[in-house]
């Protein structure tokens, strides 16, 4: 049965569409225009208690029962376990996937997200401190990833949901004002990921409403 994806054209939204394409799971996108406040609609709140995208609704959830899942990391784990792909069932590789998924959820997402906020402010006084702080930390996180990828093709060894999670945010590297030439291993990984047919499809899915 078809999974319903409620999302918008953001890093967190794109990592789910990429994962769904890579896993070959049928899905349908419902655009939630966060620029128009649609995430605050009471109907959406019933499936997204935190009023954030993305959210999935799976009519064929555990024991064949309908389920909705919010929070992008939880969605990736759910989809990986449903499909049996991109998340080892046990052992060191599973731990590594979880480590790098939590690295993205706890750091490489919230921190670049602050760059997105401060860089958009018009007041130089308001922008200055925040940008200096969060851009420095963003570059530090890119450095952590670059070191990891110096001797790994993917973050957890084999291609996994951790790669899909991190890809959504590296996709916005230009908005972070980060030149991937400064982090060549991340650049190599990013170009390789973005060339994958399923990733191309995942980024091509419309996630904005037509004007």
Short mmCIF file of C-alpha atoms in Angstrom, two decimals:
data_model
loop_
_atom_site.label_atom_id
_atom_site.label_comp_id
_atom_site.label_asym_id
_atom_site.label_seq_id
_atom_site.Cartn_x
_atom_site.Cartn_y
_atom_site.Cartn_z
CA UNK A 1 0.00 0.00 0.00
CA UNK A 2 1.12 3.58 -0.64
CA UNK A 3 2.85 5.55 2.10
CA UNK A 4 1.67 9.15 2.44
CA UNK A 5 4.51 11.65 2.90
CA UNK A 6 3.61 15.06 4.31
CA UNK A 7 6.56 17.32 3.60
CA UNK A 8 8.12 20.46 2.15
CA UNK A 9 11.28 21.30 0.21
CA UNK A 10 13.68 21.24 3.16
CA UNK A 11 16.70 19.10 4.13
CA UNK A 12 14.58 17.02 6.51
CA UNK A 13 11.90 16.56 3.87
CA UNK A 14 14.34 15.55 1.15
CA UNK A 15 16.09 12.91 3.20
CA UNK A 16 12.79 11.04 3.46
CA UNK A 17 11.96 11.23 -0.26
CA UNK A 18 15.50 10.02 -1.04
CA UNK A 19 15.14 7.13 1.41
CA UNK A 20 11.77 6.11 -0.03
CA UNK A 21 13.22 6.11 -3.55
CA UNK A 22 16.29 4.14 -2.51
CA UNK A 23 14.09 1.59 -0.73
CA UNK A 24 11.67 1.31 -3.62
CA UNK A 25 8.66 1.93 -1.39
CA UNK A 26 5.57 3.41 -3.10
CA UNK A 27 4.64 6.82 -1.73
CA UNK A 28 2.63 9.93 -2.43
CA UNK A 29 3.68 13.45 -1.44
CA UNK A 30 1.34 15.93 0.23
CA UNK A 31 2.96 19.36 0.33
CA UNK A 32 2.65 21.13 3.69
CA UNK A 33 3.53 24.76 2.93
CA UNK A 34 5.42 25.81 6.04
CA UNK A 35 5.88 29.30 4.61
CA UNK A 36 2.10 29.71 4.79
CA UNK A 37 1.77 28.17 8.27
CA UNK A 38 0.03 25.00 7.11
CA UNK A 39 1.98 23.00 9.69
CA UNK A 40 -0.21 24.61 12.38
CA UNK A 41 -3.44 23.26 10.93
CA UNK A 42 -5.27 21.16 13.57
CA UNK A 43 -5.63 18.27 11.13
CA UNK A 44 -1.85 18.18 10.62
CA UNK A 45 -1.26 18.45 14.37
CA UNK A 46 -3.03 15.13 14.83
CA UNK A 47 -0.24 13.32 12.96
CA UNK A 48 2.57 15.74 13.88
CA UNK A 49 2.35 16.68 17.58
CA UNK A 50 5.37 19.00 17.19
CA UNK A 51 3.86 20.72 14.11
CA UNK A 52 6.93 19.95 12.02
CA UNK A 53 7.53 18.24 8.69
CA UNK A 54 8.14 15.54 7.56
CA UNK A 55 5.52 13.03 8.66
CA UNK A 56 4.54 9.74 7.06
CA UNK A 57 1.27 7.83 7.27
CA UNK A 58 1.57 4.14 6.48
CA UNK A 59 -1.74 2.30 6.02
CA UNK A 60 0.18 -0.98 6.29
CA UNK A 61 2.07 -0.46 9.52
CA UNK A 62 2.97 -2.99 12.24
CA UNK A 63 0.55 -5.92 12.30
CA UNK A 64 -1.09 -4.45 9.19
CA UNK A 65 -2.41 -1.49 11.17
CA UNK A 66 -2.44 2.17 10.11
CA UNK A 67 0.36 4.24 11.68
CA UNK A 68 1.72 7.76 11.46
CA UNK A 69 5.36 8.56 12.24
CA UNK A 70 6.84 12.01 12.88
CA UNK A 71 10.47 13.17 13.33
CA UNK A 72 12.74 12.48 10.38
CA UNK A 73 15.17 10.23 12.26
CA UNK A 74 12.33 8.07 13.55
CA UNK A 75 10.88 7.92 10.03
CA UNK A 76 14.21 6.74 8.58
CA UNK A 77 14.50 3.99 11.18
CA UNK A 78 10.89 2.94 10.60
CA UNK A 79 11.32 2.80 6.83
CA UNK A 80 14.62 0.92 7.10
CA UNK A 81 13.06 -1.71 9.35
CA UNK A 82 9.96 -1.95 7.16
CA UNK A 83 12.00 -2.46 3.99
CA UNK A 84 14.85 -4.43 5.55
CA UNK A 85 17.31 -2.07 3.84
CA UNK A 86 20.05 0.36 4.85
CA UNK A 87 20.05 -0.55 8.56
CA UNK A 88 21.84 -3.72 9.66
CA UNK A 89 19.82 -5.81 12.08
CA UNK A 90 22.60 -6.15 14.64
CA UNK A 91 26.28 -5.71 15.31
CA UNK A 92 28.83 -2.99 14.88
CA UNK A 93 27.47 -1.69 11.60
CA UNK A 94 24.04 -1.09 13.14
CA UNK A 95 25.68 0.83 15.99
CA UNK A 96 27.66 2.90 13.48
CA UNK A 97 24.49 3.77 11.54
CA UNK A 98 22.80 4.89 14.75
CA UNK A 99 25.84 6.95 15.77
CA UNK A 100 25.95 8.89 12.53
CA UNK A 101 22.18 9.26 12.37
CA UNK A 102 22.21 10.79 15.86
CA UNK A 103 25.18 12.96 14.86
CA UNK A 104 22.98 14.43 12.14
CA UNK A 105 19.88 14.75 14.31
CA UNK A 106 21.68 16.31 17.27
CA UNK A 107 24.28 18.43 15.50
CA UNK A 108 24.47 18.54 11.71
CA UNK A 109 20.96 19.85 11.28
CA UNK A 110 20.24 22.05 14.28
CA UNK A 111 23.55 23.94 13.91
CA UNK A 112 23.41 24.65 10.13
CA UNK A 113 19.74 25.45 10.71
CA UNK A 114 20.86 28.32 12.94
CA UNK A 115 23.08 29.56 10.11
CA UNK A 116 19.98 29.57 7.89
CA UNK A 117 18.22 31.72 10.51
CA UNK A 118 20.93 34.29 11.19
CA UNK A 119 22.05 34.67 7.59
CA UNK A 120 18.54 35.78 6.65
CA UNK A 121 18.44 38.65 9.17
CA UNK A 122 18.77 42.12 7.70
CA UNK A 123 20.35 43.76 10.74
CA UNK A 124 24.12 43.31 10.70
CA UNK A 125 24.16 43.75 14.47
CA UNK A 126 21.70 40.90 14.92
CA UNK A 127 23.42 38.70 12.34
CA UNK A 128 27.03 39.11 13.48
CA UNK A 129 27.37 37.13 16.71
CA UNK A 130 25.01 34.32 15.71
CA UNK A 131 26.65 33.80 12.32
CA UNK A 132 30.16 33.77 13.77
CA UNK A 133 29.19 31.22 16.39
CA UNK A 134 27.11 28.85 14.29
CA UNK A 135 29.17 29.05 11.10
CA UNK A 136 32.28 28.11 13.06
CA UNK A 137 30.50 25.12 14.59
CA UNK A 138 29.04 24.14 11.21
CA UNK A 139 32.54 24.06 9.72
CA UNK A 140 33.75 22.00 12.66
CA UNK A 141 31.00 19.44 11.95
CA UNK A 142 31.98 19.33 8.28
CA UNK A 143 35.49 18.59 9.49
CA UNK A 144 34.27 15.67 11.61
CA UNK A 145 32.51 14.24 8.58
CA UNK A 146 35.51 14.82 6.33
CA UNK A 147 37.78 12.88 8.67
CA UNK A 148 35.30 10.01 8.85
CA UNK A 149 35.04 9.83 5.07
CA UNK A 150 38.82 9.85 4.61
CA UNK A 151 38.80 6.07 4.99
CA UNK A 152 35.10 5.22 4.57
CA UNK A 153 33.04 5.27 1.39
CA UNK A 154 29.92 5.86 3.50
CA UNK A 155 29.48 7.02 7.07
CA UNK A 156 28.65 3.64 8.60
CA UNK A 157 30.62 1.44 6.20
CA UNK A 158 27.84 0.43 3.80
CA UNK A 159 25.23 2.82 2.40
CA UNK A 160 22.66 3.47 5.12
CA UNK A 161 19.95 5.77 6.41
CA UNK A 162 22.72 7.79 8.07
CA UNK A 163 23.89 8.82 4.59
CA UNK A 164 20.37 9.84 3.59
CA UNK A 165 20.02 11.91 6.78
CA UNK A 166 23.32 13.74 6.30
CA UNK A 167 22.81 14.22 2.56
CA UNK A 168 19.73 16.35 3.15
CA UNK A 169 21.83 18.90 5.03
CA UNK A 170 25.00 18.79 2.92
CA UNK A 171 22.64 19.56 0.02
CA UNK A 172 22.41 23.05 1.56
CA UNK A 173 26.17 23.57 1.80
CA UNK A 174 26.04 26.69 -0.34
CA UNK A 175 23.50 28.22 2.03
CA UNK A 176 25.87 27.35 4.88
CA UNK A 177 28.53 29.28 2.90
CA UNK A 178 30.68 26.17 2.89
CA UNK A 179 32.84 25.32 -0.11
CA UNK A 180 33.10 21.55 -0.37
CA UNK A 181 36.57 22.01 -1.85
CA UNK A 182 37.60 22.69 1.77
CA UNK A 183 36.28 19.26 2.73
CA UNK A 184 37.26 17.04 -0.23
CA UNK A 185 36.12 13.75 1.31
CA UNK A 186 32.67 15.17 1.98
CA UNK A 187 32.69 16.54 -1.58
CA UNK A 188 33.54 13.13 -3.02
CA UNK A 189 30.80 11.45 -0.99
CA UNK A 190 28.27 14.16 -1.83
CA UNK A 191 28.89 13.99 -5.58
CA UNK A 192 28.69 10.20 -5.49
CA UNK A 193 25.41 10.29 -3.56
CA UNK A 194 23.83 12.95 -5.77
CA UNK A 195 24.62 10.87 -8.87
CA UNK A 196 22.59 7.89 -7.64
CA UNK A 197 19.40 7.46 -9.72
CA UNK A 198 17.16 7.06 -6.68
CA UNK A 199 18.64 10.16 -5.05
CA UNK A 200 18.05 12.14 -8.23
CA UNK A 201 14.42 11.01 -8.17
CA UNK A 202 14.11 11.84 -4.49
CA UNK A 203 15.24 15.41 -5.06
CA UNK A 204 13.10 15.79 -8.15
CA UNK A 205 9.81 15.04 -6.39
CA UNK A 206 7.83 18.33 -6.18
CA UNK A 207 7.64 19.56 -2.60
CA UNK A 208 6.34 23.06 -3.20
CA UNK A 209 2.90 24.12 -4.29
CA UNK A 210 2.51 25.58 -7.75
CA UNK A 211 1.92 29.32 -7.78
#
